[in-house]
Coordinates of N, CA and C and ligand atoms in Angstrom, one line a residue:
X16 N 0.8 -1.2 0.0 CA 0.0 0.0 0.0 C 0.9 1.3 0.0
X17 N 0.4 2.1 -0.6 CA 0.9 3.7 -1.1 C -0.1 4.5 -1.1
X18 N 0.1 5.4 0.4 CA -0.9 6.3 1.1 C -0.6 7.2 0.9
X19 N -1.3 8.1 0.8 CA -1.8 10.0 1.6 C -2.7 10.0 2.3
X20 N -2.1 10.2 3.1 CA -3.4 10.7 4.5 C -4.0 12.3 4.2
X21 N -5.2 12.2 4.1 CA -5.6 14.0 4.5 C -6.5 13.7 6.0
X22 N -6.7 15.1 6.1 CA -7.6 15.5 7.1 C -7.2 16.0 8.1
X23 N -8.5 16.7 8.4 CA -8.3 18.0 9.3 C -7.9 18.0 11.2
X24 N -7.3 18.9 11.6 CA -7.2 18.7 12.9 C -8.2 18.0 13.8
X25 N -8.0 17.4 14.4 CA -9.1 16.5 15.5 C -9.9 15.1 14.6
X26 N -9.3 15.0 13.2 CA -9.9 13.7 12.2 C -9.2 12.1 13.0
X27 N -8.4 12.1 13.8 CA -7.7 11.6 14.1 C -6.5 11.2 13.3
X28 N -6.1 11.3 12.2 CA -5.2 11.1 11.0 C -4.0 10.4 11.6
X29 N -3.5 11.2 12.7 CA -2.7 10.2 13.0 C -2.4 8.9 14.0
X30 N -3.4 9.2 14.7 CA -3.6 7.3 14.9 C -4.1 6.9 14.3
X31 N -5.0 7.1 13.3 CA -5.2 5.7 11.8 C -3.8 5.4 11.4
X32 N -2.9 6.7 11.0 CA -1.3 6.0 10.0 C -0.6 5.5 11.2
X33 N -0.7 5.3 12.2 CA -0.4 4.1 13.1 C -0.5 2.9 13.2
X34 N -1.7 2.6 12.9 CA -2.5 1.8 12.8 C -2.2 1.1 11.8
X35 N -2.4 1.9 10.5 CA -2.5 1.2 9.2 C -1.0 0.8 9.2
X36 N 0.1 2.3 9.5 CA 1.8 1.2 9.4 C 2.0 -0.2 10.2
X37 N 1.2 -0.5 10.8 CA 1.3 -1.6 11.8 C -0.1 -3.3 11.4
X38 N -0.7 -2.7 10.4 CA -1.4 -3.8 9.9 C -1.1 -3.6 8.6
X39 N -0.3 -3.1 7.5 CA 0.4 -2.9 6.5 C 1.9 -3.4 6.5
X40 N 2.3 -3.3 8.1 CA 3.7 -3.5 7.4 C 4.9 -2.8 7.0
X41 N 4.1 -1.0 7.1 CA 4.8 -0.5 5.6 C 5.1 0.8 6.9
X42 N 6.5 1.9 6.6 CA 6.3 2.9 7.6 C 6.0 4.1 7.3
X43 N 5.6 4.8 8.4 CA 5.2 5.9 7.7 C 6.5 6.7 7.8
X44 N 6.2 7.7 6.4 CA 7.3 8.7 6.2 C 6.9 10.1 6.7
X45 N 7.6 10.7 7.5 CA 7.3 11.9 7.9 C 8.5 12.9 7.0
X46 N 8.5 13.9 6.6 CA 9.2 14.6 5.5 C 9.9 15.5 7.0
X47 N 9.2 15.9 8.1 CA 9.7 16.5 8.9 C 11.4 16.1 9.1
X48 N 10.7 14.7 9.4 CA 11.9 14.0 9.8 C 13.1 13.7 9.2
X49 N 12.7 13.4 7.9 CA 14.0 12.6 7.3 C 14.5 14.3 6.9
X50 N 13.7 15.3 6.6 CA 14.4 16.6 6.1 C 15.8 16.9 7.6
X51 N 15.3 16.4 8.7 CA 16.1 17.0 9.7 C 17.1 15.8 9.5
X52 N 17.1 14.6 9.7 CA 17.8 13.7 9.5 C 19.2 13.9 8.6
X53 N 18.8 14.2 7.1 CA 19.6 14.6 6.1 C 19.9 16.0 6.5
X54 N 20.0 16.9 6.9 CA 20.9 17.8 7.2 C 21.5 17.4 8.4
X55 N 21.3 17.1 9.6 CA 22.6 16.4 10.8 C 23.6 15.6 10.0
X56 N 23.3 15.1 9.3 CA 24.1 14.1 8.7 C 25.0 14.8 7.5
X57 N 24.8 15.8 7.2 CA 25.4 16.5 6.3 C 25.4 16.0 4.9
X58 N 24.4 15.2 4.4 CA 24.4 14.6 3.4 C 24.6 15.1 2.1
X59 N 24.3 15.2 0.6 CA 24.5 16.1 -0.5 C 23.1 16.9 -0.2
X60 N 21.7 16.2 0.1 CA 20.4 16.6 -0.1 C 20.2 18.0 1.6
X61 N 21.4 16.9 2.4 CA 20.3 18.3 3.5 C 21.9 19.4 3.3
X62 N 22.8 19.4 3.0 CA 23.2 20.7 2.5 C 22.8 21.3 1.5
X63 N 21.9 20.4 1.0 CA 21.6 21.6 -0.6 C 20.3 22.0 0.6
X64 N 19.5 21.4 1.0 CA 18.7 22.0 1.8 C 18.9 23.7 2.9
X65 N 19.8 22.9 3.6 CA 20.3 24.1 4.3 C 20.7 25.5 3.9
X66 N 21.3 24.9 3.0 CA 21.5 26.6 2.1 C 20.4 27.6 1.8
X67 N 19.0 27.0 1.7 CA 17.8 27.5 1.9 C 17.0 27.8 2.7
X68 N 17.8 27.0 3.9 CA 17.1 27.1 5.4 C 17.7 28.3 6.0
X69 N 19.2 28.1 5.8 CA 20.0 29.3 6.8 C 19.3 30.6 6.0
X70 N 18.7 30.8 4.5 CA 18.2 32.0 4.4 C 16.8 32.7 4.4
X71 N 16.2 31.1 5.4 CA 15.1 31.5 5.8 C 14.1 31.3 5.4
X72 N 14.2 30.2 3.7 CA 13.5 30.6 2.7 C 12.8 28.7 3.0
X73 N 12.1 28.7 2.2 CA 11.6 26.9 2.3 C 12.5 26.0 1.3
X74 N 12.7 25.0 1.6 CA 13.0 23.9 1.3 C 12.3 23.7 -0.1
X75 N 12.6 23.4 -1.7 CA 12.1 23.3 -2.7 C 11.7 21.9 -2.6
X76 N 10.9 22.3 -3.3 CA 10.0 20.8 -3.5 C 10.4 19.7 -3.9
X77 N 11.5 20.3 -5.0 CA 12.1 19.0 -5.7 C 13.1 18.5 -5.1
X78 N 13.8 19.0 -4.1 CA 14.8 18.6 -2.9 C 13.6 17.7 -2.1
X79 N 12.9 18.0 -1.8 CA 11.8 17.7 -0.6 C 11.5 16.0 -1.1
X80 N 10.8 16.0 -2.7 CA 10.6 15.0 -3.1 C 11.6 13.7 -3.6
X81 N 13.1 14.9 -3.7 CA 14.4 13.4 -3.7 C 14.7 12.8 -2.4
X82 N 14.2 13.5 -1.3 CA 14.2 12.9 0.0 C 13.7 11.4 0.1
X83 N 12.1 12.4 -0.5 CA 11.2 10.8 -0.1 C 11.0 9.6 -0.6
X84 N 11.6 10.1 -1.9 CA 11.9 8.8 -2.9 C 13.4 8.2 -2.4
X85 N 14.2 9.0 -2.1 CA 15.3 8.3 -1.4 C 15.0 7.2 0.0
X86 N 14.4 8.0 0.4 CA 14.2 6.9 2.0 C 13.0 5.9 1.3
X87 N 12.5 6.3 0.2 CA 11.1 4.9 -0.2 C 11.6 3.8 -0.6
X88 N 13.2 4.0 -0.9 CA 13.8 3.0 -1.4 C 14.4 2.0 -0.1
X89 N 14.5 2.0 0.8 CA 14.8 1.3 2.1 C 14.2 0.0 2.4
X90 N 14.6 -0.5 2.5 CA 14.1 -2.0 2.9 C 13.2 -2.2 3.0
X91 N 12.9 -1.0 4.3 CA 11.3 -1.2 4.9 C 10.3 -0.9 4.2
X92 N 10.5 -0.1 3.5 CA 9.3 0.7 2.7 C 8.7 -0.4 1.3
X93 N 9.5 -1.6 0.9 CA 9.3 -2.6 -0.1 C 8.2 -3.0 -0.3
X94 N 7.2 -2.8 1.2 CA 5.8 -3.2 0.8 C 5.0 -1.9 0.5
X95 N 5.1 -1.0 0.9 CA 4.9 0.5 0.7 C 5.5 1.5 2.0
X96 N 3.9 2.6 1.9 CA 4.6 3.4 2.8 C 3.3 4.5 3.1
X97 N 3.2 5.4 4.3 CA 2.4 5.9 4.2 C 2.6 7.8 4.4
X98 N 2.5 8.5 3.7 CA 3.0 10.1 3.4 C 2.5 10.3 4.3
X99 N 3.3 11.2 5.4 CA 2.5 11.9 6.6 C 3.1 13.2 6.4
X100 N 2.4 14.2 6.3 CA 2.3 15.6 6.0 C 3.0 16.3 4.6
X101 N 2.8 15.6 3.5 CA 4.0 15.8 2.4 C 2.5 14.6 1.4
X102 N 2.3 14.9 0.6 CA 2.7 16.9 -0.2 C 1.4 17.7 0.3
X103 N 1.4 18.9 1.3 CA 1.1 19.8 1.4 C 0.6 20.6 0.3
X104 N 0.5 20.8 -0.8 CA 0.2 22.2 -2.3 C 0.2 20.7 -3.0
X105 N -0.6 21.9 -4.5 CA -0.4 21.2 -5.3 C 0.8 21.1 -6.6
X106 N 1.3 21.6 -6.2 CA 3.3 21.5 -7.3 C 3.9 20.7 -6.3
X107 N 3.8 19.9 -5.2 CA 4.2 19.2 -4.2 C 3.7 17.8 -5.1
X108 N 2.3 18.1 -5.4 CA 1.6 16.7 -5.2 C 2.2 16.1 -6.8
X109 N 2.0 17.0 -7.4 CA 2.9 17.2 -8.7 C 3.8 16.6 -9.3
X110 N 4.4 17.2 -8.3 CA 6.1 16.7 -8.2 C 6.5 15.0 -7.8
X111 N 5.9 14.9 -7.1 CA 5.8 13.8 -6.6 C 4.7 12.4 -7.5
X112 N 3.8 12.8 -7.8 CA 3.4 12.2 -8.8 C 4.6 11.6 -10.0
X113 N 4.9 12.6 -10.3 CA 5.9 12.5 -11.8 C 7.3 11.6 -11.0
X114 N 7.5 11.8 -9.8 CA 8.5 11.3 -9.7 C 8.2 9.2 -9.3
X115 N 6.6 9.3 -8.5 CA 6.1 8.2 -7.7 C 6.1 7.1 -9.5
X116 N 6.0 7.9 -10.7 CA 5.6 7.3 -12.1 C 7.1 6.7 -12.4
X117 N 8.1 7.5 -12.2 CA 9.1 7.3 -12.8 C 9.8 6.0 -12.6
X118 N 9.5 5.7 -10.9 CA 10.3 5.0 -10.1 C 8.8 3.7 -10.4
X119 N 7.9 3.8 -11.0 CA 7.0 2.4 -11.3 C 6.3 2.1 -9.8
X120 N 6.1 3.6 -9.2 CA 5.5 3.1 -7.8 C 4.3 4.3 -7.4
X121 N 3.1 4.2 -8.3 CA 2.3 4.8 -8.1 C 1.7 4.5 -6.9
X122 N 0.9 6.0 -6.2 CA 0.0 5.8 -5.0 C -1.0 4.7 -5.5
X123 N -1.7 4.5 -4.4 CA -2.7 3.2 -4.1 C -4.1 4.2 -4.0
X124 N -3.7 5.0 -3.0 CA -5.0 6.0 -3.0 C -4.6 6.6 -1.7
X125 N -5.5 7.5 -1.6 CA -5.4 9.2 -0.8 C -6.5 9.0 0.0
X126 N -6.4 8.6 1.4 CA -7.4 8.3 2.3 C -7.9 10.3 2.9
X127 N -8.8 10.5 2.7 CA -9.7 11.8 3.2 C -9.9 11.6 4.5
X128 N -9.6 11.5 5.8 CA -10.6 11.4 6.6 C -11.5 12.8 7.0
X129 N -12.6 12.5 6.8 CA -13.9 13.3 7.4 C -14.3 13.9 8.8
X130 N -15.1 15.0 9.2 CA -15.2 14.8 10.4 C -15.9 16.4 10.5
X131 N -17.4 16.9 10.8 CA -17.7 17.7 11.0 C -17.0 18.9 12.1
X132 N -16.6 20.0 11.7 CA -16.6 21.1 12.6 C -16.2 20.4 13.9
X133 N -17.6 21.1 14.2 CA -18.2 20.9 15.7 C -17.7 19.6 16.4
X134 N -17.6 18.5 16.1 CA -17.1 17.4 16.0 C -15.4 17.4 16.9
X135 N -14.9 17.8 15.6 CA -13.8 18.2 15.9 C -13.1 19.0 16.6
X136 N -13.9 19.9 16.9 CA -13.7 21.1 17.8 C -13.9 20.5 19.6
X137 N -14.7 19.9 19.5 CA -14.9 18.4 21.0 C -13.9 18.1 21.1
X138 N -13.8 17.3 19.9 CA -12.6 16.4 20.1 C -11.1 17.0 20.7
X139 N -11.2 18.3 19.8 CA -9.7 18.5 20.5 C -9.8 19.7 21.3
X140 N -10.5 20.7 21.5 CA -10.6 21.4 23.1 C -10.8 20.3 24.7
X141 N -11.1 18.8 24.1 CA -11.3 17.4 25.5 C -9.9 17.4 25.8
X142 N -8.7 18.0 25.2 CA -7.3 16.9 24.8 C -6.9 18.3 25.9
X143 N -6.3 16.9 27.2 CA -5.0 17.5 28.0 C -4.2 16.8 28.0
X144 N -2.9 17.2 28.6 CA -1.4 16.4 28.5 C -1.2 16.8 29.9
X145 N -0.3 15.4 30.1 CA 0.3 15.7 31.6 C 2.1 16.6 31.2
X146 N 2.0 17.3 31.9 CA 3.5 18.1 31.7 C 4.8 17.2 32.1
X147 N 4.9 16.7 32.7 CA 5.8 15.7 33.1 C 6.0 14.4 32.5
X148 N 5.0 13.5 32.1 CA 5.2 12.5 31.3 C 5.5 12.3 30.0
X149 N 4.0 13.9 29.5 CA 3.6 13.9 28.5 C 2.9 13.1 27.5
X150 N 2.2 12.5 28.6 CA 1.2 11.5 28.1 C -0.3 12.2 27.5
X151 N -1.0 11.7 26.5 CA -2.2 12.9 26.7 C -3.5 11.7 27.2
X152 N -4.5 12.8 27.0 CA -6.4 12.1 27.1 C -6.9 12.8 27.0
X153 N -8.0 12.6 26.6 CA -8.9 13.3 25.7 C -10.3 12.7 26.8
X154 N -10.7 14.0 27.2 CA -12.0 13.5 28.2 C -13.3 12.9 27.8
X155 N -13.6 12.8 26.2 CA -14.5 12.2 25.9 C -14.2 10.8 25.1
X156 N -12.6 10.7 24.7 CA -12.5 9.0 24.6 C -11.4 8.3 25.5
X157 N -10.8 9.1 25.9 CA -9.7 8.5 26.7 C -9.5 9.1 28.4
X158 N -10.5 9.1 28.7 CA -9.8 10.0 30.5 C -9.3 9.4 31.5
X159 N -8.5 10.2 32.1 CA -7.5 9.7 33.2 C -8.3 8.8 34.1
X160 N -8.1 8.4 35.4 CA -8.7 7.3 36.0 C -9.6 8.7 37.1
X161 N -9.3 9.5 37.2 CA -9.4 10.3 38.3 C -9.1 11.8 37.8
X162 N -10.0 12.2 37.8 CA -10.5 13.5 37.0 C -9.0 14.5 37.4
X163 N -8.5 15.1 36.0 CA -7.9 16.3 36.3 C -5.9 15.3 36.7
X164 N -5.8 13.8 36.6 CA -5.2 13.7 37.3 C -4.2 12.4 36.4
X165 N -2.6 12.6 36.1 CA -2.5 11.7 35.6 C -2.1 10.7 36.2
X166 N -3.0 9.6 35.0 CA -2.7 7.9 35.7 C -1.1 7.3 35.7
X167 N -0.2 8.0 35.1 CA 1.0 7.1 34.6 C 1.7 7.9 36.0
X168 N 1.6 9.0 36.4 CA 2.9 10.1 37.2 C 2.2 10.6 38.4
X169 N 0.8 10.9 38.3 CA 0.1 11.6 39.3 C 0.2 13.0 39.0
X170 N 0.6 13.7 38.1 CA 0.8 15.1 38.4 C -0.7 15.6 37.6
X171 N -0.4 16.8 37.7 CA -1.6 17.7 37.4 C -1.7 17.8 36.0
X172 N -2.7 17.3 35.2 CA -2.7 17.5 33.9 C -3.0 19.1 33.8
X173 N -2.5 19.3 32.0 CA -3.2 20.6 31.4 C -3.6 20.8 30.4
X174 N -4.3 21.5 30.5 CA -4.9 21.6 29.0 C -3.9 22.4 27.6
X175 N -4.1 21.5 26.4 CA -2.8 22.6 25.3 C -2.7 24.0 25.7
X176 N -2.5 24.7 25.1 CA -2.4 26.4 25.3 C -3.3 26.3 23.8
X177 N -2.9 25.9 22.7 CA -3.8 25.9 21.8 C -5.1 25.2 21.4
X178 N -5.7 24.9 22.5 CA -6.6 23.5 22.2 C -7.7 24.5 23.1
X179 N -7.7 26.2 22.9 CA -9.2 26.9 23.2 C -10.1 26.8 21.7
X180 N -11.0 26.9 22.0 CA -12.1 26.8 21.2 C -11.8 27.5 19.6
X181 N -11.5 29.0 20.0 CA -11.4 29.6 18.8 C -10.0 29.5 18.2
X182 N -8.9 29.1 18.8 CA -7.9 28.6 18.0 C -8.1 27.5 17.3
X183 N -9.0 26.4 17.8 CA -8.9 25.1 17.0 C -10.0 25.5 15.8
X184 N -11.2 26.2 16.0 CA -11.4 26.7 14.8 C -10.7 27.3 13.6
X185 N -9.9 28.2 14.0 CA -9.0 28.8 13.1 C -8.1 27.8 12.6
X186 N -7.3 26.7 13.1 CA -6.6 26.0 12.5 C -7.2 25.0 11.8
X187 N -8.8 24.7 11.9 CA -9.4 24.1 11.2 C -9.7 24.2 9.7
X188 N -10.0 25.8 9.8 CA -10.1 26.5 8.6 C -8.8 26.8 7.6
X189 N -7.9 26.9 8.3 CA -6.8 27.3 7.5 C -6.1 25.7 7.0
X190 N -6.4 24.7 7.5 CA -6.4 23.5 6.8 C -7.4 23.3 5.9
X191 N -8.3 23.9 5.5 CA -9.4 23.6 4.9 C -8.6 24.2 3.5
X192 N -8.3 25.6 4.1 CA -8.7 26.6 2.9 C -6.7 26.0 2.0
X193 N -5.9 25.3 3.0 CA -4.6 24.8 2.3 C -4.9 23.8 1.7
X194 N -5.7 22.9 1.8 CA -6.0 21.7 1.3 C -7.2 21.2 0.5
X195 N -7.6 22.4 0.4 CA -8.7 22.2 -0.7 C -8.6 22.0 -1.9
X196 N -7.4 22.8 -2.8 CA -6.8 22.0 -4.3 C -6.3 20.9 -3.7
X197 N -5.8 20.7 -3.2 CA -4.7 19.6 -3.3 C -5.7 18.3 -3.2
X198 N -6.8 18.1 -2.2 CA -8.0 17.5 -2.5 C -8.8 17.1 -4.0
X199 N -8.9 18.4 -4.3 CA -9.4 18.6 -5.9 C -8.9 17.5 -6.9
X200 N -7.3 17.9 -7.1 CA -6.5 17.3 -7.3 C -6.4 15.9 -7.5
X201 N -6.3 15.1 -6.0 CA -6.4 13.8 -5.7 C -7.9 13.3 -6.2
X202 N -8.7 14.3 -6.5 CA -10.6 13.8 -6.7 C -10.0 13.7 -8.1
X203 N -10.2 14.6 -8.9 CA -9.5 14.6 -10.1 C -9.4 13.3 -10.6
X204 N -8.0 12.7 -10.3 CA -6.8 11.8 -10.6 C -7.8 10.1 -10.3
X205 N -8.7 10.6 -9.6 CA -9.2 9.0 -9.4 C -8.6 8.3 -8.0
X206 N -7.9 9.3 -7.1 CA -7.3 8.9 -6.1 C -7.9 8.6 -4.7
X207 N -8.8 9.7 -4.6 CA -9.4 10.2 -3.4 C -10.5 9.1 -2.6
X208 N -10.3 8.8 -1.4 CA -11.4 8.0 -0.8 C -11.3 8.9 0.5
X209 N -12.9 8.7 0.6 CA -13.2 9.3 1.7 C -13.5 8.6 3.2
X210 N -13.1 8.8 4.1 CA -13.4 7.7 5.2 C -14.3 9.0 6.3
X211 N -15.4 8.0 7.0 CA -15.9 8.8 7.7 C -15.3 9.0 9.4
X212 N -14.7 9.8 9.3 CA -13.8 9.9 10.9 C -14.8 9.7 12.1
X213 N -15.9 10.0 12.3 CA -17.1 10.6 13.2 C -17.0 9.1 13.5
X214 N -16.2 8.6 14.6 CA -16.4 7.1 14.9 C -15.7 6.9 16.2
X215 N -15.6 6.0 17.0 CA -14.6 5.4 17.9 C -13.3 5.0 16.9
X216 N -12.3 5.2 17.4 CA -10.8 5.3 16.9 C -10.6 3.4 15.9
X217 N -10.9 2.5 16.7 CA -11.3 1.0 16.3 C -11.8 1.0 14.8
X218 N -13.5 2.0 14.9 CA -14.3 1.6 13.7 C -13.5 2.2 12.7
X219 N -13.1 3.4 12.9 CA -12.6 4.1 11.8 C -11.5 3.4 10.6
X220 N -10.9 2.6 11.9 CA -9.9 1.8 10.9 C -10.4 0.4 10.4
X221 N -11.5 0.3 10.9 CA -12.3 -1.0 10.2 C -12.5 -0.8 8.9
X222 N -13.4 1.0 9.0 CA -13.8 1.3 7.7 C -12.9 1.6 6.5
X223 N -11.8 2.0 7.0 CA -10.5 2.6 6.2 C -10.0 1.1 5.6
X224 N -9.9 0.3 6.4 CA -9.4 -1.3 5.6 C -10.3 -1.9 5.0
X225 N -11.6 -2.0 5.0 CA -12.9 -2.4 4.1 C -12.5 -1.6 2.6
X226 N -12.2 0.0 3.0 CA -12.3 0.5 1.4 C -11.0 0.3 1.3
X227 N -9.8 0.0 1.7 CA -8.8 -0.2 0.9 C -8.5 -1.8 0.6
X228 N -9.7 -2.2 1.2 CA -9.8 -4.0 0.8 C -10.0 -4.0 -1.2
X229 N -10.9 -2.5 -1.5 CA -10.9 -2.5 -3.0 C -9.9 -2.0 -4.2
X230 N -8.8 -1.9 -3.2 CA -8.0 -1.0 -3.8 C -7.0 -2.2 -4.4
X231 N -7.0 -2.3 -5.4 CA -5.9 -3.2 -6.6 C -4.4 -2.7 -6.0
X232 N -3.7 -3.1 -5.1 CA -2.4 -2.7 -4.9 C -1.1 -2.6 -5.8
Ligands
ZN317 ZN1 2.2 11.9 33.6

């Protein structure tokens, strides 16, 4: 399998690509990562990178995308892999297309997860963390044993600093309004499946493996 994850804050996105790396087989690729990775290491790709970082400017796409085709070639990735946050735009998605063709290793499909607003805005104004562990819970699927109080350390949980109401709207939207071609896009191409998030964390990935049960790998 050869994923794109979309979806919006509080969709849960990233415990499904947990989930799915772990009943697939396959790992997920974070671009955060291997981009920091490749510059520690001083490689050819994260000094060409750096030269762009030290001036503040972003990282080009086509450096970005020899990353990920670099690490797809790894061992692990042989059965696939799953894109976590990459490609962001659509000259990202692009780029990576043209290159996913070259290498004979087209996506599988572009999982959507779903998830009303309001919904979401629950979901993640519920989410505290303990300071000390750093463990989280979420008070309407996962709460401590004892209100206010964590189970792993005992200390005083807290709530994000960003996880008030009107900030998780706002970051809601502005994932909307970034991800809306790039969606288009994937609808376009024949890629796009939609999964319905609005579920216990279990069903979701029931449903997500039913529709990629149809997917010709
Ligand atoms: Zn703790």
């Amino acid at each position: 399998m050869r994923l794109v994850l979309l979806g919006p804050p509080g969709a849960g996105k990233g415990t499904q690509a947990a989930q799915l790396a772990h009943r697939f087989g396959i790992p997920q690729i974070s671009t955060g990562d291997i981009l920091r990775e490749h510059v520690q290491e001083n490689t050819m790709l994260g000094v060409k990178a750096r030269t762009f970082m030290d001036r503040g400017e972003y990282v080009p796409d086509d450096v970005v995308v020899e990353m990920v085709m670099e690490r797809m070639q790894e061992p692990d990735a042989e059965k696939g892999f799953i894109l976590d946050g990459f490609p962001r735009t659509v000259p990202q998605a692009e780029a990576l297309e043209v290159a996913l063709a070259e290498a004979g290793r087209p996506l599988s499909a572009v999982l959507k997860f779903s998830i009303a607003d309001d919904m979401a805005v629950r979901r993640l104004t519920a989410r505290w963390t303990c300071p000390n562990c750093k463990r989280t819970y979420n008070l309407e699927f996962k709460p401590p044993a004892q209100e206010g109080i964590c189970d792993e350390c005992g200390y005083v949980l807290e709530r994000r600093a960003d996880d008030d109401e009107l900030t998780v709207r706002r970051r809601i939207e502005v994932y909307r309004e970034q991800t809306a071609s790039l969606e288009r896009f994937y609808r376009d191409r024949g890629y796009l499946r939609e999964v319905d998030a609005q579920a216990r964390e279990a069903d979701v990935t029931d449903r997500t493996m039913a529709i990629l049960a149809d997917i010709k790998d």
